[in-house]
Amino acid sequence: MMKRITVISQDPEDHRVLTDLLRIYFPRVMVGGGGLEEPDAFLYIERDKDEKFFLVTLSYEGNVCSHTEKISSPSLTGEDPLNHRKRTLRLAVHKLLTRNLDLTPSPWGILTGVRPTKIVHRLMDQDFAAGTIREILITEYGLSSNKAQLVTGIARLQRDFLLTKEEAKRFISIYVGIPFCPTRCHYCSFPAFSLKRWGHLLDPYLAGLEREIAGMGAFLKEHGFLVQTVYIGGGTPTLLTAEQLDQLLTCITENFNLIPAREFTVEGGRPDTIDDEKLGILKKHRITRLSINPQTMHPETLELIGRKHTTRQIADAFYLAKESGIPVINMDLIIGLPGENLDILRETLAQVMALKPENITLHALAVKRAAYYSQEGIELPHHHEDREMMELAQKTLSEAGYIPYYLYRQKEIFAQGENVGYALPGQVCLYNIQMMEERQTILGFGVGSGSKLVKVQDWTLENIYNPKDIEVYLNRLEAIIAQKVDKLTSFVYNNCHV
């Protein structure tokens, strides 16, 4: 296992370009352009003066291997020349490693970013045919044929839901964060606070959140913004009392112009926080989608990952929600949880399939630095089963009639996989599509939330982030509101002159 790799190149940025790719095959490897003590390998990068090819050479443990990659025309992939050069270099190193070191290629090839569908949308914007796009993904990005088919199919489905430039000037989405949970799951890296330790800040937080919503709502109404989707996430929003939930939902509906056909999602991730009274409040406010997230249906795993509820509570919460009339129920599952294997996953899938939720999101475990597990070390499923588990889950959902409609990836993700949202026909979550494809302005409210302001001229973004600390958020609230109003004022002006 290589722990240190020195990159020798004329371009001092090449080692940064290659770091994430090298970490696919050598997790947590240190990559430097020089100065590393006792590197395990040297990676030499050469290119001819006309930039027609890259020659990459790896020297390690007395062995030397090389690969030459032709630099094709940027018009083939629609990239700007600089990004094209970087991508070709990554492809050269990818081929060098997988063809000479007996390493199993990542099914996602050289892609390490969060949103691979954005590449497909860029190519579709330029009128590339679906078959041509799949071929580009395979030959120019190193994807497996299965992943090329998956990501292209998802992007094609999404095209009907993306906004035109004129629509993107008026329609926005809203995210509201409730960063409190009954307990903190061991795999979680989100800015979430356990109610037992931080519960004394809940009431002040809700008051501050309502101030932020009201402060922005007046501006949005004045400038004619219409809200297409609302997503209340966390944390666990359903840990609020029925009264608190009612007050928050009333604040949202009174301060924003929600379109009549708006989509409204509430995360109820922990089934032990859902009851008849709260479901009545959700129904009163015409909530269209509720997430009830088991992650697994294996009791021992639930205990191991710090979720203090039972599989019986998951089913009970699901049936209560259906009886209350919530139109769409989503259920999240995590593949790759500690101690699990193909048989356990197969049983989880069988139990969830029996419930027939409208949406199912398959997450591949990604252990981040902020998670408890990253500090303790965990025993993941056996390597020989990891990709089989991903394939089993995807096959099971497809055979049951679920269609993949959005996708994203994370660093250090289980089995070099992906997170995919599946829906029964006609039941996709529009917010998830807009959030991932970044072609709609989304305003975030609350601790740790991000806002994405989309410039319709070229679909570029300007991001604004709220503080992750509750007390900092409350102390800076007026400045946070003023910053958003200022940014949105420029956003309105720029988009009006397109």
XYZ file of C-alpha atoms in Angstrom:
498
model
C 0.000 0.000 0.000
C 1.482 3.305 -1.076
C 1.357 6.035 1.566
C 3.423 8.770 -0.112
C 3.694 9.582 -3.817
C 5.824 12.383 -5.237
C 4.695 13.830 -8.573
C 7.453 15.199 -10.809
C 6.095 17.537 -13.479
C 6.696 20.848 -15.241
C 3.305 22.009 -13.970
C 3.413 22.521 -10.188
C -0.375 21.995 -9.982
C -0.356 18.464 -11.415
C -0.044 16.764 -8.039
C -3.212 18.546 -6.852
C -5.045 17.536 -10.032
C -4.168 13.889 -9.332
C -4.644 13.658 -5.563
C -8.299 12.583 -5.458
C -7.768 10.096 -8.277
C -4.780 8.491 -6.551
C -6.783 8.184 -3.335
C -9.301 5.952 -5.094
C -6.603 3.299 -5.275
C -4.439 4.295 -2.301
C -6.799 5.647 0.387
C -5.472 8.619 2.380
C -2.210 8.638 0.392
C -0.137 11.811 0.694
C 0.591 13.320 -2.730
C 3.143 16.083 -3.166
C 4.992 17.934 -5.864
C 8.195 17.496 -3.879
C 9.358 17.617 -0.293
C 7.719 14.379 0.867
C 9.980 12.344 3.111
C 10.740 8.825 1.864
C 8.050 8.554 -0.819
C 6.908 5.066 -1.788
C 6.733 6.025 -5.459
C 7.587 8.715 -7.979
C 5.096 9.632 -10.689
C 6.710 11.434 -13.654
C 4.531 13.568 -15.945
C 5.823 14.546 -19.395
C 4.052 16.090 -22.370
C 5.368 16.983 -25.826
C 5.790 20.632 -26.762
C 2.738 20.545 -29.038
C 0.629 18.989 -26.228
C -0.453 16.053 -28.366
C 0.142 13.415 -25.695
C 1.015 12.759 -22.036
C 3.670 10.257 -21.000
C 3.208 9.149 -17.385
C 5.730 6.914 -15.649
C 5.500 5.318 -12.212
C 8.626 4.221 -10.355
C 8.117 2.134 -7.192
C 9.987 -0.611 -5.338
C 12.461 -1.001 -8.181
C 9.703 -1.308 -10.792
C 8.987 1.117 -13.635
C 5.876 1.256 -15.821
C 4.612 3.839 -18.320
C 1.578 4.846 -20.327
C 1.131 7.301 -23.201
C -2.249 9.032 -23.672
C -3.144 11.058 -26.743
C -4.641 14.491 -26.036
C -7.752 14.638 -28.203
C -9.581 17.759 -29.358
C -11.552 19.567 -26.599
C -14.503 19.787 -28.995
C -15.032 16.063 -28.526
C -16.156 16.593 -24.945
C -17.154 20.244 -25.075
C -14.615 21.266 -22.417
C -12.514 24.379 -22.144
C -8.834 23.605 -22.992
C -7.535 23.783 -19.395
C -10.122 21.357 -18.022
C -9.562 19.136 -21.032
C -5.828 18.942 -20.294
C -6.462 18.099 -16.623
C -8.975 15.400 -17.521
C -6.620 13.802 -20.055
C -3.843 13.703 -17.472
C -6.140 11.976 -14.989
C -7.182 9.489 -17.657
C -3.526 8.718 -18.427
C -2.741 8.004 -14.772
C -5.959 5.991 -14.377
C -4.914 3.720 -17.256
C -1.339 3.481 -15.959
C -2.509 2.243 -12.555
C -5.244 -0.126 -13.636
C -3.300 -1.717 -16.487
C 0.054 -2.129 -14.752
C -0.619 -2.564 -11.016
C -3.411 -5.132 -11.202
C -5.803 -2.689 -9.539
C -9.542 -3.083 -10.099
C -10.704 0.016 -11.992
C -13.219 2.251 -10.288
C -16.536 1.868 -12.139
C -16.617 5.676 -12.194
C -13.250 5.886 -13.937
C -11.529 9.212 -13.291
C -14.606 10.934 -11.844
C -14.233 11.922 -8.200
C -16.698 14.817 -8.029
C -20.114 14.911 -6.407
C -22.299 15.443 -9.492
C -21.390 13.301 -12.517
C -24.791 14.037 -14.087
C -23.671 17.645 -14.677
C -21.198 16.385 -17.289
C -24.040 14.648 -19.105
C -26.251 17.750 -18.960
C -23.416 19.866 -20.374
C -23.095 17.483 -23.297
C -26.866 17.370 -23.781
C -26.930 21.183 -23.844
C -24.611 20.909 -26.850
C -26.975 18.438 -28.554
C -24.785 15.361 -28.192
C -26.885 12.222 -28.716
C -27.338 9.837 -25.769
C -25.326 7.086 -27.468
C -22.461 9.478 -28.169
C -22.509 10.684 -24.564
C -22.270 7.137 -23.235
C -19.305 6.488 -25.529
C -17.584 9.693 -24.344
C -18.086 8.699 -20.704
C -16.539 5.290 -21.340
C -13.588 6.309 -23.525
C -12.776 9.804 -22.248
C -13.699 9.448 -18.562
C -13.103 5.735 -17.972
C -16.604 4.865 -16.753
C -17.855 1.307 -16.913
C -20.644 0.744 -19.411
C -23.131 0.201 -16.564
C -22.331 3.539 -14.900
C -22.355 5.351 -18.241
C -25.806 3.919 -18.908
C -27.027 4.780 -15.392
C -25.889 8.394 -15.346
C -27.049 9.096 -18.897
C -30.470 7.601 -18.200
C -30.887 9.696 -15.058
C -29.922 12.892 -16.868
C -32.368 12.165 -19.705
C -35.198 11.710 -17.190
C -34.262 14.958 -15.441
C -34.404 17.109 -18.586
C -38.178 17.479 -18.343
C -37.834 18.895 -14.806
C -35.045 21.435 -15.355
C -36.048 25.085 -15.600
C -35.667 27.276 -18.664
C -33.664 30.453 -18.188
C -36.859 32.508 -17.962
C -38.339 30.165 -15.347
C -35.085 30.192 -13.366
C -35.436 33.955 -12.902
C -38.691 33.506 -10.967
C -38.887 30.020 -9.445
C -36.759 29.145 -6.420
C -36.621 26.401 -3.817
C -36.290 26.667 -0.049
C -34.316 24.551 2.431
C -34.981 24.889 6.154
C -32.588 23.161 8.558
C -33.500 21.729 11.970
C -30.073 20.621 13.247
C -31.278 18.595 16.249
C -31.561 14.807 16.637
C -32.722 12.530 19.474
C -29.213 10.992 19.388
C -26.331 11.298 16.936
C -25.839 8.347 14.577
C -22.245 7.116 14.534
C -21.831 7.547 10.752
C -23.256 11.094 10.693
C -21.091 14.059 9.669
C -23.845 16.675 9.379
C -24.024 19.666 11.744
C -26.543 17.968 14.035
C -26.903 18.382 17.790
C -28.275 15.779 20.202
C -31.376 16.959 22.008
C -30.100 15.704 25.354
C -27.011 17.911 25.273
C -28.181 20.895 23.211
C -31.929 20.927 23.806
C -31.741 24.194 25.772
C -30.947 25.952 22.488
C -33.943 24.586 20.588
C -36.449 27.342 21.430
C -33.969 30.206 20.795
C -32.972 28.508 17.545
C -36.556 28.223 16.308
C -37.169 31.880 17.146
C -34.053 32.888 15.221
C -34.991 30.671 12.294
C -38.401 32.337 12.061
C -36.694 35.745 12.087
C -34.480 34.707 9.181
C -37.471 33.360 7.223
C -39.539 36.490 7.849
C -36.600 38.771 7.039
C -36.077 37.146 3.657
C -39.733 36.524 2.888
C -40.592 40.213 2.474
C -37.793 40.679 -0.068
C -38.768 37.590 -2.024
C -42.425 38.604 -2.207
C -41.556 42.151 -3.236
C -39.483 40.881 -6.174
C -42.020 38.316 -7.312
C -40.162 35.105 -6.461
C -42.296 31.963 -6.464
C -41.355 28.939 -4.367
C -41.538 25.666 -6.289
C -40.297 23.270 -3.595
C -39.678 23.380 0.167
C -37.486 20.891 2.002
C -37.269 20.797 5.801
C -34.236 18.712 6.690
C -31.832 18.196 9.515
C -31.189 16.734 11.861
C -34.624 15.374 12.561
C -37.374 17.995 12.076
C -40.055 15.670 13.487
C -38.465 15.779 16.929
C -40.218 19.157 17.269
C -43.423 19.102 19.256
C -46.654 19.294 17.281
C -47.021 22.908 18.409
C -43.484 23.838 17.337
C -43.951 22.067 13.998
C -47.233 23.870 13.378
C -45.670 27.243 14.150
C -42.702 26.637 11.844
C -44.862 25.444 8.950
C -47.184 28.421 9.405
C -44.190 30.765 9.325
C -43.016 29.236 6.036
C -46.398 29.315 4.298
C -47.116 32.893 5.410
C -43.755 34.361 4.402
C -43.208 32.770 0.998
C -45.296 32.720 -2.171
C -45.658 28.981 -2.653
C -47.028 27.935 -6.032
C -50.292 25.913 -5.829
C -48.606 22.738 -7.103
C -45.622 23.151 -4.769
C -43.718 20.145 -3.464
C -43.199 20.144 0.325
C -40.890 17.606 1.983
C -40.312 17.039 5.696
C -37.566 14.752 6.984
C -38.848 12.384 9.649
C -35.675 10.351 9.580
C -36.173 8.787 12.972
C -39.436 6.807 13.117
C -39.598 7.129 16.904
C -40.307 10.885 16.477
C -43.478 10.390 14.386
C -46.955 10.194 15.894
C -50.589 10.847 14.980
C -50.615 14.415 16.282
C -47.558 15.481 14.241
C -48.880 13.726 11.142
C -52.097 15.698 11.579
C -50.062 18.920 11.522
C -48.262 17.803 8.356
C -51.567 16.996 6.709
C -53.013 20.375 7.754
C -50.152 22.155 5.963
C -50.432 19.944 2.840
C -47.047 18.279 3.180
C -46.583 16.182 0.042
C -43.566 14.079 0.980
C -42.250 12.581 4.226
C -38.960 10.743 4.739
C -38.946 7.847 7.193
C -35.417 6.525 7.097
C -34.592 3.114 8.558
C -31.057 2.928 7.018
C -31.282 -0.811 7.733
C -33.912 -3.260 8.947
C -31.378 -5.327 10.898
C -31.874 -4.830 14.684
C -28.249 -5.501 15.621
C -27.026 -2.918 13.100
C -29.504 -0.304 14.348
C -28.038 -0.714 17.825
C -24.476 -0.646 16.515
C -24.903 2.614 14.596
C -26.539 4.438 17.507
C -30.150 4.580 16.312
C -32.416 4.111 19.311
C -35.436 2.629 17.600
C -36.681 -0.758 16.419
C -37.700 -2.175 13.048
C -41.249 -2.440 14.390
C -41.289 1.327 14.959
C -40.185 1.846 11.346
C -43.156 -0.124 10.002
C -45.573 1.488 12.476
C -44.472 5.007 11.487
C -44.808 4.117 7.806
C -48.378 2.818 8.176
C -49.385 5.810 10.326
C -48.074 8.179 7.650
C -49.921 6.353 4.873
C -53.146 6.344 6.888
C -52.785 10.098 7.470
C -52.812 10.672 3.715
C -49.212 11.803 3.070
C -48.945 11.216 -0.712
C -45.267 10.238 -0.973
C -43.128 8.386 1.556
C -39.365 8.162 1.093
C -37.157 5.619 2.855
C -33.338 5.859 2.986
C -31.104 2.806 3.141
C -27.336 2.745 3.676
C -25.269 0.048 1.976
C -21.999 -0.915 3.651
C -22.902 -0.457 7.308
C -20.576 -2.236 9.763
C -21.208 -5.953 10.176
C -23.645 -6.206 7.289
C -23.379 -8.570 4.320
C -25.370 -9.703 1.292
C -27.820 -11.779 3.334
C -28.573 -8.944 5.771
C -29.008 -6.470 2.927
C -31.285 -8.890 1.088
C -33.532 -9.142 4.156
C -33.596 -5.347 4.587
C -34.618 -4.916 0.959
C -37.353 -7.534 1.297
C -38.872 -5.778 4.314
C -38.759 -2.343 2.676
C -40.164 -3.675 -0.607
C -43.096 -5.111 1.351
C -43.970 -1.582 2.514
C -43.868 -0.209 -1.063
C -42.778 3.391 -0.369
C -43.004 5.752 -3.342
C -39.324 6.771 -3.019
C -36.263 4.820 -1.885
C -32.812 6.394 -1.669
C -29.828 4.043 -1.706
C -26.783 5.525 0.007
C -23.339 3.962 -0.099
C -21.667 4.512 3.285
C -19.159 7.348 3.286
C -17.348 7.871 6.580
C -16.386 11.531 6.950
C -13.904 13.027 9.408
C -16.691 14.583 11.487
C -18.319 11.189 12.053
C -17.783 9.156 15.229
C -16.749 6.147 13.138
C -13.842 8.016 11.551
C -12.274 8.304 14.996
C -13.000 4.782 16.213
C -12.350 2.687 13.124
C -14.992 0.301 11.830
C -15.225 -3.145 10.289
C -16.894 -2.739 6.905
C -18.424 -5.586 4.875
C -15.922 -7.922 3.234
C -14.260 -6.481 0.139
C -15.408 -9.372 -2.086
C -19.046 -8.520 -1.296
C -18.985 -4.733 -1.530
C -19.871 -4.239 -5.192
C -22.177 -7.259 -5.090
C -24.148 -5.481 -2.369
C -24.480 -2.336 -4.478
C -25.574 -4.386 -7.491
C -28.071 -6.413 -5.443
C -29.795 -3.285 -4.145
C -29.979 -1.623 -7.547
C -31.250 -4.778 -9.252
C -33.892 -5.365 -6.575
C -35.301 -1.845 -6.928
C -35.251 -1.901 -10.711
C -37.086 -5.228 -10.822
C -39.702 -3.808 -8.443
C -40.443 -0.965 -10.863
C -38.414 1.835 -9.244
C -36.686 4.272 -11.596
C -33.378 6.063 -10.736
C -33.936 9.824 -10.967
C -31.056 11.562 -9.163
C -27.518 10.640 -8.229
C -24.524 12.002 -6.367
C -21.226 10.698 -5.067
C -18.950 11.342 -2.068
C -15.300 10.893 -1.268
C -14.244 7.640 0.406
C -17.564 6.089 -0.545
C -18.256 2.389 -0.062
C -17.332 0.185 -3.041
C -16.556 3.280 -5.152
C -20.317 3.518 -5.462
C -22.899 6.251 -5.517
C -26.046 7.509 -3.833
C -29.121 7.102 -6.021
C -32.695 8.211 -5.510
C -35.295 5.796 -6.882
C -38.966 6.555 -7.426
C -42.046 4.790 -8.657
C -43.195 6.280 -11.981
C -44.472 9.845 -11.558
C -43.231 10.143 -7.953
C -39.796 11.799 -8.249
C -38.676 14.383 -5.685
C -38.250 17.605 -7.632
C -36.187 19.265 -4.868
C -33.556 16.520 -5.106
C -33.213 17.063 -8.848
C -32.927 20.845 -8.506
C -30.440 20.580 -5.651
C -28.143 18.162 -7.465
C -28.227 19.697 -10.928
C -27.830 23.287 -9.654
C -30.023 25.000 -12.239
C -32.335 26.645 -9.767
C -31.653 29.140 -6.990
C -32.064 27.417 -3.630
C -32.102 29.472 -0.439
C -31.034 27.789 2.793
C -32.298 28.865 6.209
C -30.877 27.845 9.559
C -27.607 26.572 10.989
C -25.170 25.090 8.476
C -27.459 25.634 5.501
C -26.152 26.748 2.137
C -27.747 28.996 -0.460
C -27.048 28.595 -4.185
C -27.747 31.604 -6.379
C -27.848 30.541 -10.022
C -26.801 32.959 -12.754
C -29.015 32.061 -15.682
C -26.580 33.449 -18.261
C -24.270 30.455 -17.920
C -25.699 28.375 -15.014
C -22.810 29.334 -12.736
C -23.304 29.602 -8.975
C -22.676 31.940 -6.093
C -22.770 30.197 -2.724
C -23.615 31.628 0.692
C -23.238 29.559 3.853
C -24.748 30.056 7.296
C -22.557 29.355 10.355
C -22.527 25.771 11.666
C -22.555 26.879 15.302
C -25.995 27.711 16.748
C -24.850 30.514 19.019
C -22.768 32.117 16.262
C -25.773 31.856 13.947
C -28.065 33.570 16.463
C -25.556 36.316 17.264
C -24.944 37.094 13.577
C -28.532 36.751 12.377
C -29.049 40.339 11.249
C -25.798 40.282 9.275
C -26.769 36.928 7.712
C -30.104 38.349 6.530
C -28.453 41.528 5.221
C -25.861 39.523 3.272
C -28.551 37.423 1.595
C -30.633 40.462 0.690
C -27.554 42.132 -0.779
C -26.620 39.067 -2.827
C -30.185 38.569 -4.026
C -30.431 42.224 -5.056
C -27.440 41.736 -7.356
C -28.899 38.417 -8.498
C -32.182 40.089 -9.502
C -30.369 42.877 -11.360
C -28.059 40.513 -13.269
C -30.789 38.091 -14.253
C -33.081 40.871 -15.409
C -30.441 41.966 -17.916
C -30.037 38.588 -19.613
